[in-house]
Amino acid sequence: MAKRLDLKDVDIYYGDFHAVAGVNLSVAPRSVTSFIGPSGCGKSTVLRTLNRMHEEIPGARVDGEVLLDGEDIYDRGADAVAVRRTIGMVFQRPNPFPTMSIRDNVVAGLKLAGVRDKKKLDEVCEASLRGANLWKEVSGRLDKPGGGLSGGQQQRLCIARAIAVAPDVLLMDEPCSALDPISTLAIEDLIADLKKDYTIVIVTHNMQQAARVSDQTAFFNLEATGKPGKLVEIDDTEKIFSNPKEQATEDYISGRFG
Amino acid sequence: MTERTTEQAPSRSSQDETSAAGSATIDTVTAPDPARERSQGSPIRGRGERIFRGLTSGSGLLVVAAVAAIGLFLLVQAVPSLLANNANFFTSPVFDTRDAANLNFGIRDLLVVTLLSSLFALLIAMPVAMGIALFLTQYTPRRISRPFAYIIDLLAAVPSIIYGLWGIAVLAPALLPIAEWLQGNLGWFFLFAPGNLPVLTGTIFTGGVVLAVMILPIITAVTREVFSQTPRFHIEAAQALGATRWEVIRMAVLPYGRSGYIAGSMLGLGRALGETIAVLIVIRAATTPSNFSLFDGGYTFASLIASAASEFSQPLPTGAYIAAGLVLFVLTFVVNAIARVVAGGKVNG
Ligand SMILES: Nc1ncnc2c1ncn2[C@@H]1O[C@H](COP(=O)(O)OP(=O)(O)OP(=O)(O)O)[C@@H](O)[C@H]1O
Ligand SMILES: [Mg+2]
């Protein structure tokens, strides 16, 4: 079930380093939001706070509220492990479990959730691989290790793995940065497809990609090194790319940055 | 730029086969031309590389040669004694070399005691080492795990003789109740059946526990190292799926570290097989053949040889011990080969 996300006054720290300050934004269910901005401005950091991966780094912490359909995922009673089971993540570098078979990779999350029924697992495996546009390529070798696929296939395998658990939200951190144009297009098509069922947030350095896949775009910026990154503006993608409110956004998307 | 590189490529590859004199001529040819100043470094670097390669392959060969020489030495010394042996070398449980004219020696019991004590030690040490390594790398912050790891490493620095004394004076009596319980309740199983000693201390059981403590540091150190090198992105893959800490270990850390863990364990096994003085002190000598029980006594290859070392004067009896040493030597090779097969090639990346 797709859910909405609201961030309220989110501040993110790495130990003493204030990495991102005062983020307020909302993501509607069944929509794609892209994060753009220069390197080091905190896009990945914000993304990783959305499924509580951020706190795995020693000394890292988050202030403010991250609401998933109104419920704070940082609430005292909320469990990080449970949060991650409902908010899936795809990383920049494809990271299938290399020795696990393709099938086991896809259903790894389901197994963690305690699903043991073989028939159910096989069904979900096929559906997820089809969903990730990978079924045709791997249906004959589901028992082969996931590490034996090409980079683009591995990334789609990771997407299949993420959607197999039917998450409420799907986070993607530069999912295409290691891929060739054809795999990139395949994944963009996939995102457009997945939008029907999921709430998606994607970080990208590729402006065209942001323009192609997303409904709304958030531009993050860094005033100076050592200063925290900030959300400059967030708006409909069309607006951001045609008529942004802020000069910094205009400069960035037109390549006049820095 | 391109011209230079194409020009160098053949000259460098030909250098590989030519002698040092050959590369010296290339040096003098290139050096005078100032326009080629940048390419001048290349033959020198080429020579450096060649020297380095010579050194590395040379030292590699040296090690192989040394191992072969040791094997050959053992073999040459052992053959006359083996020919003069009146007992079956592989099946006889006695090792009697008092009369040089009537040698009766076999390695059956040496092999049994060596393997039983070492494998038992491994059986104890492997899970403990795994537990410690996981605890240090996955469950504790660096600030705490550092000193803890240091203490484990310190165990490796304790001399064998100290382990021997501790084993017989402290550990043996402490293990007695456990040994009694095992024999009382599981005595029907051959490993826990009554052995060839009148008491339950100073047995293979005691020796195995001592050996386990002795090989723990090396196994732990290797395992800790490979576990701590588990790539972040494997761990994050599991975490992002909502894996608990233990599930992260199962999905990411263990598959990655498995072969290193096995390799470390085999290093430990190698050390246990060859451990001498602690075993000599802890495990009592027996007068009757081994019953394949953990409560047997007797000698391992190493402890037998050490116990007789002061009497190595006549060549034939000495050769008998050298034959035993040769078997130990081969045994360690076999262990290594098995380890390689079990570890199944390399760490996944
Ligand atoms: N593990 C960490 N420990 C300390 N500081 C970190 C850590 N990860 C990131 N940072 C810092 O946080 C800031 C934001 O980093 P982040 O990775 O979120 O940037 P980004 O916008 O994703 O950049 P890129 O586009 O290059 O991926 C940077 O200044 C970075 O140095
Ligand atoms: Mg990033």
XYZ file of C-alpha atoms and ligand atoms in Angstrom:
639
model
C 0.000 0.000 0.000
C 1.465 3.293 -1.080
C 1.672 5.806 1.733
C 2.462 9.487 1.961
C 5.588 10.914 3.516
C 5.910 14.206 5.387
C 9.141 15.645 6.720
C 8.858 18.316 9.395
C 11.884 20.395 10.404
C 14.298 17.551 9.867
C 17.896 18.155 10.941
C 20.478 15.471 10.286
C 23.840 15.061 11.976
C 26.960 12.922 11.624
C 28.334 13.220 15.153
C 29.034 16.923 15.565
C 28.706 17.638 11.857
C 25.372 19.186 10.981
C 24.866 17.680 7.503
C 21.358 18.807 6.576
C 19.232 21.512 8.165
C 15.528 22.249 8.354
C 13.994 20.073 5.680
C 10.237 20.323 5.202
C 8.635 18.416 2.369
C 5.735 16.155 1.492
C 5.517 13.257 -0.892
C 2.110 12.140 -2.119
C 1.269 8.461 -2.434
C 1.715 6.964 -5.916
C 4.003 9.723 -7.093
C 7.669 10.065 -7.948
C 9.776 12.702 -6.249
C 13.324 13.315 -7.322
C 16.101 14.902 -5.280
C 18.655 16.877 -7.245
C 21.568 19.067 -6.193
C 25.336 19.290 -6.188
C 27.506 16.564 -4.713
C 27.744 16.637 -0.934
C 24.580 18.682 -0.362
C 22.952 15.836 1.545
C 20.588 14.106 -0.888
C 21.669 10.625 0.116
C 21.670 11.661 3.737
C 18.049 12.789 3.570
C 17.077 9.672 1.655
C 18.703 7.447 4.228
C 16.816 9.097 7.059
C 13.571 8.111 5.359
C 14.075 4.433 6.165
C 16.230 4.902 9.245
C 19.391 3.629 7.545
C 21.118 6.833 8.616
C 21.341 5.792 12.243
C 23.471 2.745 11.381
C 26.443 5.084 11.098
C 28.087 5.527 14.505
C 27.235 8.900 16.015
C 24.614 9.727 13.394
C 21.263 11.135 14.513
C 18.125 12.818 13.254
C 15.984 15.592 14.764
C 12.475 16.458 13.661
C 9.630 14.299 12.399
C 9.392 11.915 9.487
C 5.747 10.948 9.132
C 4.597 7.923 7.203
C 0.854 8.378 6.736
C 0.937 10.564 9.833
C 2.951 8.200 12.026
C 6.430 9.278 13.062
C 8.918 6.593 12.070
C 11.291 8.040 14.674
C 8.699 7.711 17.410
C 9.969 6.128 20.592
C 7.830 3.064 19.986
C 8.824 2.658 16.329
C 11.328 -0.044 15.476
C 13.966 0.677 12.815
C 13.860 -2.906 11.531
C 10.084 -2.762 11.114
C 10.337 0.616 9.365
C 12.807 -0.782 6.839
C 10.486 -3.658 6.063
C 7.877 -1.203 4.835
C 10.197 1.329 3.209
C 12.367 -0.328 0.587
C 15.665 0.998 -0.708
C 17.705 0.578 -3.879
C 21.319 1.685 -3.743
C 23.629 3.400 -6.167
C 25.817 0.363 -6.447
C 23.913 -2.851 -7.237
C 24.211 -5.000 -4.140
C 22.602 -8.408 -4.563
C 23.798 -11.030 -2.103
C 26.484 -12.493 -4.351
C 26.398 -16.125 -3.255
C 22.633 -16.330 -2.858
C 20.650 -17.627 -5.826
C 18.611 -15.197 -7.885
C 15.424 -16.624 -6.434
C 16.663 -16.347 -2.850
C 17.798 -12.795 -3.501
C 14.345 -11.773 -4.626
C 12.523 -13.394 -1.736
C 15.114 -12.531 0.918
C 12.878 -9.846 2.394
C 9.856 -12.146 2.465
C 11.852 -14.821 4.225
C 12.903 -12.257 6.794
C 9.229 -11.492 7.295
C 8.667 -15.168 8.036
C 6.999 -16.331 4.809
C 7.849 -20.020 4.377
C 5.206 -21.223 1.923
C 7.184 -22.330 -1.122
C 4.361 -21.714 -3.563
C 3.810 -18.208 -2.291
C 7.532 -17.465 -2.489
C 7.734 -18.714 -6.069
C 4.740 -16.630 -7.054
C 6.123 -13.464 -5.530
C 9.526 -14.185 -7.043
C 8.096 -14.375 -10.538
C 5.815 -11.364 -10.075
C 8.642 -9.225 -8.702
C 11.053 -10.218 -11.449
C 8.389 -9.437 -14.029
C 7.757 -6.148 -12.235
C 11.443 -5.346 -12.408
C 11.570 -6.261 -16.076
C 14.049 -9.041 -15.480
C 11.939 -12.184 -15.680
C 12.626 -12.957 -19.320
C 16.369 -12.758 -18.840
C 16.669 -14.897 -15.736
C 13.655 -17.228 -15.642
C 15.850 -20.090 -16.845
C 18.516 -19.655 -14.180
C 16.808 -18.741 -10.953
C 19.110 -21.068 -9.043
C 22.298 -19.377 -10.249
C 24.010 -16.912 -7.913
C 22.907 -13.288 -8.069
C 26.512 -12.179 -8.368
C 26.685 -13.710 -11.848
C 24.437 -11.129 -13.522
C 25.487 -8.019 -15.396
C 25.478 -4.699 -13.576
C 22.158 -3.605 -15.070
C 20.593 -6.965 -14.360
C 21.909 -6.864 -10.804
C 20.322 -3.465 -10.287
C 16.990 -4.718 -11.585
C 17.395 -7.732 -9.323
C 17.811 -5.336 -6.423
C 14.657 -3.531 -7.477
C 12.827 -6.859 -7.656
C 14.109 -7.647 -4.180
C 12.896 -4.288 -2.901
C 9.402 -4.566 -4.392
C 8.953 -8.232 -3.429
C 7.952 -7.197 0.077
C 5.380 -4.720 -1.329
C 6.806 -1.717 0.524
C 4.826 1.421 1.308
C 7.586 3.598 -0.102
C 10.483 2.863 -2.437
C 13.694 4.877 -2.085
C 16.313 4.899 -4.826
C 19.737 6.492 -4.531
C 21.144 7.146 -8.007
C 19.922 3.735 -9.191
C 21.151 4.257 -12.746
C 24.521 5.857 -12.167
C 26.412 2.621 -12.847
C 24.307 1.593 -15.828
C 24.386 1.938 -19.594
C 21.729 4.052 -21.378
C 19.605 1.046 -22.299
C 19.467 -0.344 -18.773
C 18.837 3.210 -17.582
C 15.847 3.534 -19.878
C 14.600 0.138 -18.731
C 14.746 1.280 -15.153
C 13.082 4.597 -15.919
C 10.239 2.734 -17.629
C 10.072 0.543 -14.604
C 9.795 3.543 -12.292
C 6.933 4.895 -14.364
C 5.298 1.495 -13.999
C 5.929 1.128 -10.296
C 4.402 4.545 -9.654
C 0.987 2.942 -9.994
C 1.547 1.027 -6.780
C 4.301 2.722 -4.858
C 5.430 6.029 -3.483
C 8.870 6.614 -4.946
C 11.700 8.939 -3.988
C 14.741 8.959 -6.257
C 18.082 10.736 -6.012
C 19.644 11.546 -9.357
C 22.404 13.628 -10.867
C 20.818 13.316 -14.247
C 18.580 16.321 -14.853
C 16.856 14.735 -17.840
C 16.111 11.723 -15.759
C 14.544 13.848 -13.058
C 12.507 15.617 -15.695
C 11.442 12.349 -17.310
C 10.460 10.264 -14.321
C 9.343 12.544 -11.539
C 6.155 14.402 -10.670
C 7.867 16.696 -8.235
C 11.478 17.715 -7.843
C 13.367 18.874 -4.771
C 16.511 20.917 -5.203
C 19.071 20.735 -2.388
C 22.028 23.057 -2.119
C 25.044 23.804 -0.009
C 25.808 27.414 0.829
C 29.434 26.684 1.650
C 31.508 23.677 2.564
C 31.165 22.858 6.248
C 27.693 24.441 6.315
C 24.661 22.166 6.437
C 22.876 21.342 3.190
C 19.412 22.837 2.716
C 16.301 22.168 0.716
C 16.147 25.186 -1.587
C 12.838 24.467 -3.199
C 10.448 21.714 -4.034
C 7.766 21.949 -6.669
C 6.180 20.218 -9.625
C 8.929 18.965 -11.879
C 7.598 20.976 -14.770
C 7.769 24.186 -12.739
C 11.247 23.509 -11.410
C 12.632 22.986 -14.867
C 10.763 25.762 -16.618
C 10.200 28.446 -14.079
C 11.818 27.919 -10.665
C 11.216 30.394 -7.878
C 14.796 30.502 -6.666
C 17.775 31.864 -8.549
C 20.005 29.068 -7.210
C 17.721 26.444 -8.730
C 17.698 28.255 -12.039
C 21.495 28.418 -12.003
C 21.846 24.779 -11.156
C 19.498 23.355 -13.738
C 20.877 25.589 -16.448
C 24.410 24.492 -15.609
C 25.537 27.891 -14.348
C 26.358 26.444 -10.990
C 29.555 27.154 -8.971
C 53.018 10.945 -26.462
C 51.454 8.131 -28.440
C 54.640 7.751 -30.412
C 56.642 7.269 -27.266
C 54.416 4.669 -25.781
C 54.293 2.616 -28.948
C 58.036 2.843 -29.130
C 58.503 1.681 -25.586
C 56.114 -1.165 -25.641
C 58.264 -3.569 -27.637
C 61.476 -2.549 -25.923
C 59.984 -3.182 -22.535
C 58.612 -6.554 -23.418
C 61.924 -7.572 -24.885
C 63.578 -6.475 -21.666
C 61.609 -9.061 -19.833
C 63.672 -11.774 -21.410
C 66.998 -9.974 -21.792
C 69.603 -9.799 -19.076
C 70.555 -6.775 -16.986
C 73.207 -5.898 -19.567
C 70.509 -5.665 -22.210
C 68.517 -3.097 -20.279
C 71.674 -1.080 -19.579
C 72.140 -0.512 -23.313
C 68.578 0.672 -23.611
C 69.279 3.135 -20.806
C 72.246 4.660 -22.587
C 70.320 4.880 -25.819
C 67.437 6.794 -24.305
C 69.295 8.961 -21.812
C 71.159 11.415 -24.083
C 68.058 12.640 -25.881
C 66.619 15.525 -23.810
C 63.338 15.438 -25.710
C 62.706 12.028 -24.264
C 63.213 13.047 -20.709
C 59.836 11.720 -19.646
C 60.325 8.362 -21.223
C 63.690 8.081 -19.566
C 62.117 7.073 -16.292
C 60.421 4.174 -17.952
C 63.375 1.836 -18.548
C 64.507 2.537 -15.008
C 61.065 1.753 -13.734
C 61.133 -1.281 -16.009
C 64.311 -2.422 -14.418
C 62.940 -1.779 -10.939
C 59.922 -3.821 -11.831
C 62.123 -6.588 -13.121
C 64.217 -6.616 -9.980
C 61.089 -6.651 -7.894
C 59.597 -9.471 -9.930
C 62.872 -11.365 -9.657
C 62.881 -10.912 -5.898
C 59.303 -12.017 -5.434
C 59.435 -15.032 -7.702
C 62.880 -15.839 -6.323
C 61.696 -15.837 -2.744
C 58.640 -17.831 -3.752
C 60.860 -20.451 -5.338
C 63.114 -20.381 -2.297
C 60.219 -21.298 -0.031
C 59.175 -24.150 -2.306
C 62.767 -25.339 -2.479
C 63.151 -25.165 1.286
C 59.983 -27.196 1.834
C 61.108 -29.755 -0.736
C 64.553 -29.926 0.881
C 63.036 -30.539 4.306
C 60.859 -33.300 2.907
C 63.798 -34.856 1.134
C 65.957 -34.673 4.255
C 63.278 -36.418 6.292
C 62.820 -39.080 3.645
C 66.527 -39.832 3.237
C 67.008 -40.159 6.981
C 63.901 -42.253 7.473
C 64.326 -44.859 4.738
C 67.111 -46.996 6.370
C 65.160 -47.204 9.625
C 61.929 -48.035 7.818
C 63.740 -50.862 6.024
C 65.085 -52.180 9.342
C 61.672 -51.964 11.018
C 60.271 -55.287 12.239
C 56.777 -53.970 12.955
C 54.211 -52.598 10.524
C 54.892 -48.871 10.356
C 51.277 -47.896 9.781
C 49.369 -50.311 11.992
C 51.575 -51.037 14.955
C 50.701 -49.236 18.183
C 54.153 -49.729 19.721
C 57.128 -47.458 19.218
C 60.141 -49.326 20.524
C 63.594 -48.187 19.408
C 65.627 -49.143 22.472
C 67.427 -51.902 20.584
C 68.899 -50.549 17.372
C 69.244 -54.092 16.037
C 65.579 -54.875 16.628
C 63.452 -51.847 15.754
C 59.698 -52.139 16.346
C 57.870 -48.959 15.568
C 54.486 -47.984 14.201
C 52.511 -44.772 14.104
C 48.971 -46.000 14.665
C 48.610 -44.534 18.144
C 50.590 -41.419 17.335
C 48.178 -40.720 14.515
C 45.143 -41.430 16.685
C 46.293 -39.233 19.559
C 47.431 -36.429 17.255
C 44.221 -36.367 15.251
C 41.877 -36.843 18.195
C 43.459 -34.104 20.288
C 43.750 -31.654 17.387
C 40.286 -32.218 15.971
C 38.759 -32.042 19.427
C 40.598 -28.764 19.985
C 39.310 -27.482 16.665
C 35.779 -28.525 17.517
C 35.909 -26.394 20.650
C 37.895 -23.486 19.272
C 35.999 -22.920 16.010
C 32.618 -21.950 17.447
C 34.215 -19.956 20.248
C 36.408 -18.055 17.796
C 33.411 -17.402 15.555
C 31.470 -16.096 18.539
C 34.274 -13.818 19.665
C 34.886 -12.534 16.141
C 31.196 -11.769 15.621
C 30.969 -10.138 19.010
C 33.996 -7.956 18.343
C 33.106 -6.943 14.796
C 29.317 -6.800 14.857
C 28.163 -6.170 18.385
C 30.680 -3.869 20.027
C 31.865 -0.396 19.146
C 35.521 -0.088 18.135
C 36.435 1.621 21.368
C 35.607 -1.540 23.298
C 36.518 -4.172 20.735
C 40.098 -2.914 20.285
C 41.357 -3.676 23.804
C 39.348 -6.878 23.887
C 40.924 -8.062 20.636
C 44.293 -7.128 22.042
C 43.756 -9.383 25.028
C 42.836 -12.301 22.736
C 45.971 -11.673 20.702
C 47.940 -11.714 23.915
C 46.891 -15.337 24.424
C 49.021 -16.151 21.402
C 52.071 -14.695 23.101
C 51.910 -16.978 26.137
C 54.666 -19.608 25.853
C 53.602 -23.210 25.259
C 55.282 -24.368 28.418
C 53.013 -22.109 30.459
C 49.968 -23.620 28.782
C 51.333 -27.052 29.625
C 51.789 -26.218 33.278
C 48.407 -24.528 33.492
C 46.804 -27.470 31.723
C 48.088 -30.118 34.073
C 47.958 -28.114 37.306
C 44.742 -26.112 36.905
C 42.692 -27.298 33.976
C 43.004 -31.060 34.436
C 41.472 -31.105 37.934
C 38.846 -28.555 36.874
C 37.782 -30.726 33.932
C 37.596 -33.892 36.009
C 33.878 -33.577 36.909
C 32.988 -32.986 33.255
C 35.097 -35.943 32.165
C 33.458 -38.138 34.794
C 30.013 -37.044 33.758
C 30.717 -37.668 30.072
C 32.102 -41.109 30.718
C 29.300 -41.973 33.115
C 26.500 -40.889 30.804
C 27.882 -41.233 27.299
C 30.387 -44.007 27.918
C 28.659 -46.217 25.326
C 29.996 -43.900 22.607
C 33.543 -44.831 21.662
C 34.923 -41.309 22.100
C 33.776 -41.226 25.725
C 34.481 -44.882 26.516
C 37.086 -45.727 29.161
C 40.567 -45.116 27.805
C 43.928 -46.674 28.432
C 44.747 -44.516 31.435
C 43.909 -45.349 35.046
C 42.696 -41.783 35.687
C 40.600 -39.204 33.859
C 43.119 -36.364 34.033
C 45.960 -35.837 31.610
C 43.934 -37.388 28.815
C 43.458 -36.421 25.176
C 40.359 -34.662 26.462
C 42.430 -32.409 28.729
C 45.063 -31.904 26.046
C 42.412 -30.996 23.492
C 41.004 -28.283 25.722
C 44.494 -26.851 26.275
C 45.120 -26.919 22.533
C 41.779 -25.235 21.940
C 42.849 -22.309 24.103
C 46.184 -22.184 22.335
C 44.756 -22.043 18.808
C 41.906 -19.721 19.715
C 43.867 -16.483 19.127
C 44.966 -17.293 15.587
C 41.521 -18.457 14.480
C 39.907 -15.455 16.129
C 42.363 -13.015 14.602
C 41.865 -14.275 11.051
C 38.098 -14.544 11.431
C 37.807 -11.105 13.004
C 39.780 -9.663 10.127
C 37.623 -11.143 7.357
C 34.391 -10.373 9.171
C 35.399 -6.765 9.640
C 36.088 -6.512 5.916
C 32.568 -7.450 4.894
C 31.718 -4.795 2.292
C 29.432 -2.073 3.646
C 27.107 -2.426 0.696
C 26.444 -6.090 1.458
C 25.564 -5.192 5.011
C 23.376 -2.309 3.884
C 21.563 -4.586 1.454
C 20.476 -6.743 4.353
C 19.729 -3.837 6.683
C 17.574 -2.096 4.085
C 15.435 -5.218 3.824
C 14.742 -4.982 7.519
C 17.193 -7.586 8.727
C 17.938 -7.724 12.427
C 21.534 -7.754 13.488
C 21.716 -11.533 13.525
C 20.013 -11.707 10.127
C 22.543 -9.252 8.722
C 25.276 -11.558 9.961
C 23.627 -14.564 8.360
C 22.937 -12.883 5.030
C 26.016 -10.736 4.558
C 28.817 -11.357 7.046
C 28.944 -15.152 7.172
C 28.772 -15.798 3.411
C 31.516 -13.268 2.882
C 33.755 -14.463 5.709
C 33.169 -18.202 5.386
C 36.279 -19.126 3.463
C 38.489 -16.899 5.595
C 37.046 -18.490 8.708
C 37.854 -21.941 7.374
C 41.347 -20.858 6.373
C 41.941 -19.447 9.844
C 40.680 -22.647 11.421
C 43.072 -24.674 9.314
C 45.937 -22.490 10.462
C 44.834 -23.290 13.992
C 44.592 -26.996 13.205
C 48.095 -26.895 11.783
C 49.333 -25.391 14.991
C 47.491 -27.982 17.090
C 48.887 -30.878 15.061
C 52.422 -29.695 15.625
C 52.139 -28.461 19.211
C 54.780 -30.166 21.272
C 55.661 -29.111 24.741
C 52.205 -28.374 26.137
C 50.936 -31.721 24.863
C 53.963 -33.501 26.233
C 53.277 -32.078 29.674
C 49.499 -32.488 29.675
C 48.802 -35.853 28.053
C 50.053 -38.797 30.082
C 51.899 -41.692 28.533
C 49.963 -44.933 28.270
C 51.195 -48.491 28.430
C 48.440 -50.112 26.378
C 47.238 -49.321 22.863
C 44.717 -46.606 22.209
C 40.982 -47.324 22.413
C 40.096 -44.394 20.113
C 38.677 -42.684 23.180
C 39.108 -39.069 24.273
C 40.087 -40.470 27.646
C 43.121 -42.228 26.244
C 46.659 -41.089 26.927
C 49.704 -41.452 24.752
C 51.961 -39.424 22.537
C 51.364 -37.264 19.519
C 53.955 -37.228 16.754
C 55.467 -34.041 18.080
C 55.441 -34.946 21.756
C 56.950 -38.385 21.076
C 59.804 -36.925 19.075
C 60.449 -34.257 21.681
C 60.426 -36.798 24.498
C 63.065 -38.871 22.744
C 65.192 -36.032 21.424
C 67.818 -36.354 24.141
C 68.573 -39.898 22.997
C 69.196 -39.198 19.333
C 72.668 -40.699 19.085
C 72.377 -43.794 16.930
C 71.225 -43.226 13.361
C 68.721 -46.094 13.089
C 66.571 -45.266 16.163
C 66.797 -41.588 15.246
C 65.579 -42.425 11.763
C 62.495 -44.032 13.265
C 61.547 -40.739 14.863
C 62.316 -38.915 11.675
C 59.927 -41.250 9.874
C 57.263 -40.219 12.381
C 58.160 -36.588 11.726
C 57.749 -37.175 8.023
C 54.208 -38.410 8.555
C 53.394 -35.288 10.556
C 54.867 -33.222 7.757
C 52.666 -34.929 5.189
C 49.663 -34.687 7.495
C 49.905 -30.915 7.642
C 49.987 -30.805 3.847
C 46.902 -32.956 3.619
C 45.119 -30.719 6.116
C 45.971 -27.691 4.021
C 44.778 -29.339 0.834
C 41.497 -30.324 2.437
C 41.085 -26.785 3.736
C 41.496 -25.428 0.254
C 38.834 -27.730 -1.109
C 36.443 -26.945 1.723
C 37.006 -23.204 1.453
C 36.030 -23.604 -2.189
C 38.292 -21.143 -3.966
C 38.115 -17.527 -3.033
C 36.142 -15.059 -1.024
C 33.188 -13.777 -2.994
C 33.446 -10.193 -4.178
N 29.253 8.423 6.953
C 29.452 9.744 7.019
N 30.107 10.281 8.044
C 30.321 11.612 8.119
N 29.912 12.489 7.207
C 29.242 12.007 6.144
C 28.984 10.620 5.986
N 28.290 10.434 4.835
C 28.155 11.658 4.303
N 28.706 12.611 5.084
C 28.732 14.055 4.811
O 27.410 14.528 4.726
C 27.298 15.469 3.683
C 26.215 15.036 2.726
O 26.601 13.826 2.107
P 25.663 13.022 1.124
O 26.296 11.698 0.885
O 24.286 13.026 1.664
O 25.739 13.909 -0.179
P 25.023 13.700 -1.569
O 24.194 14.894 -1.816
O 24.356 12.380 -1.623
O 26.254 13.711 -2.543
P 26.485 12.877 -3.888
O 25.676 13.544 -4.916
O 27.942 13.019 -4.143
O 26.068 11.464 -3.626
C 28.668 15.569 3.027
O 29.312 16.718 3.520
C 29.363 14.337 3.478
O 30.727 14.558 3.608
Mg 24.702 10.506 -2.658
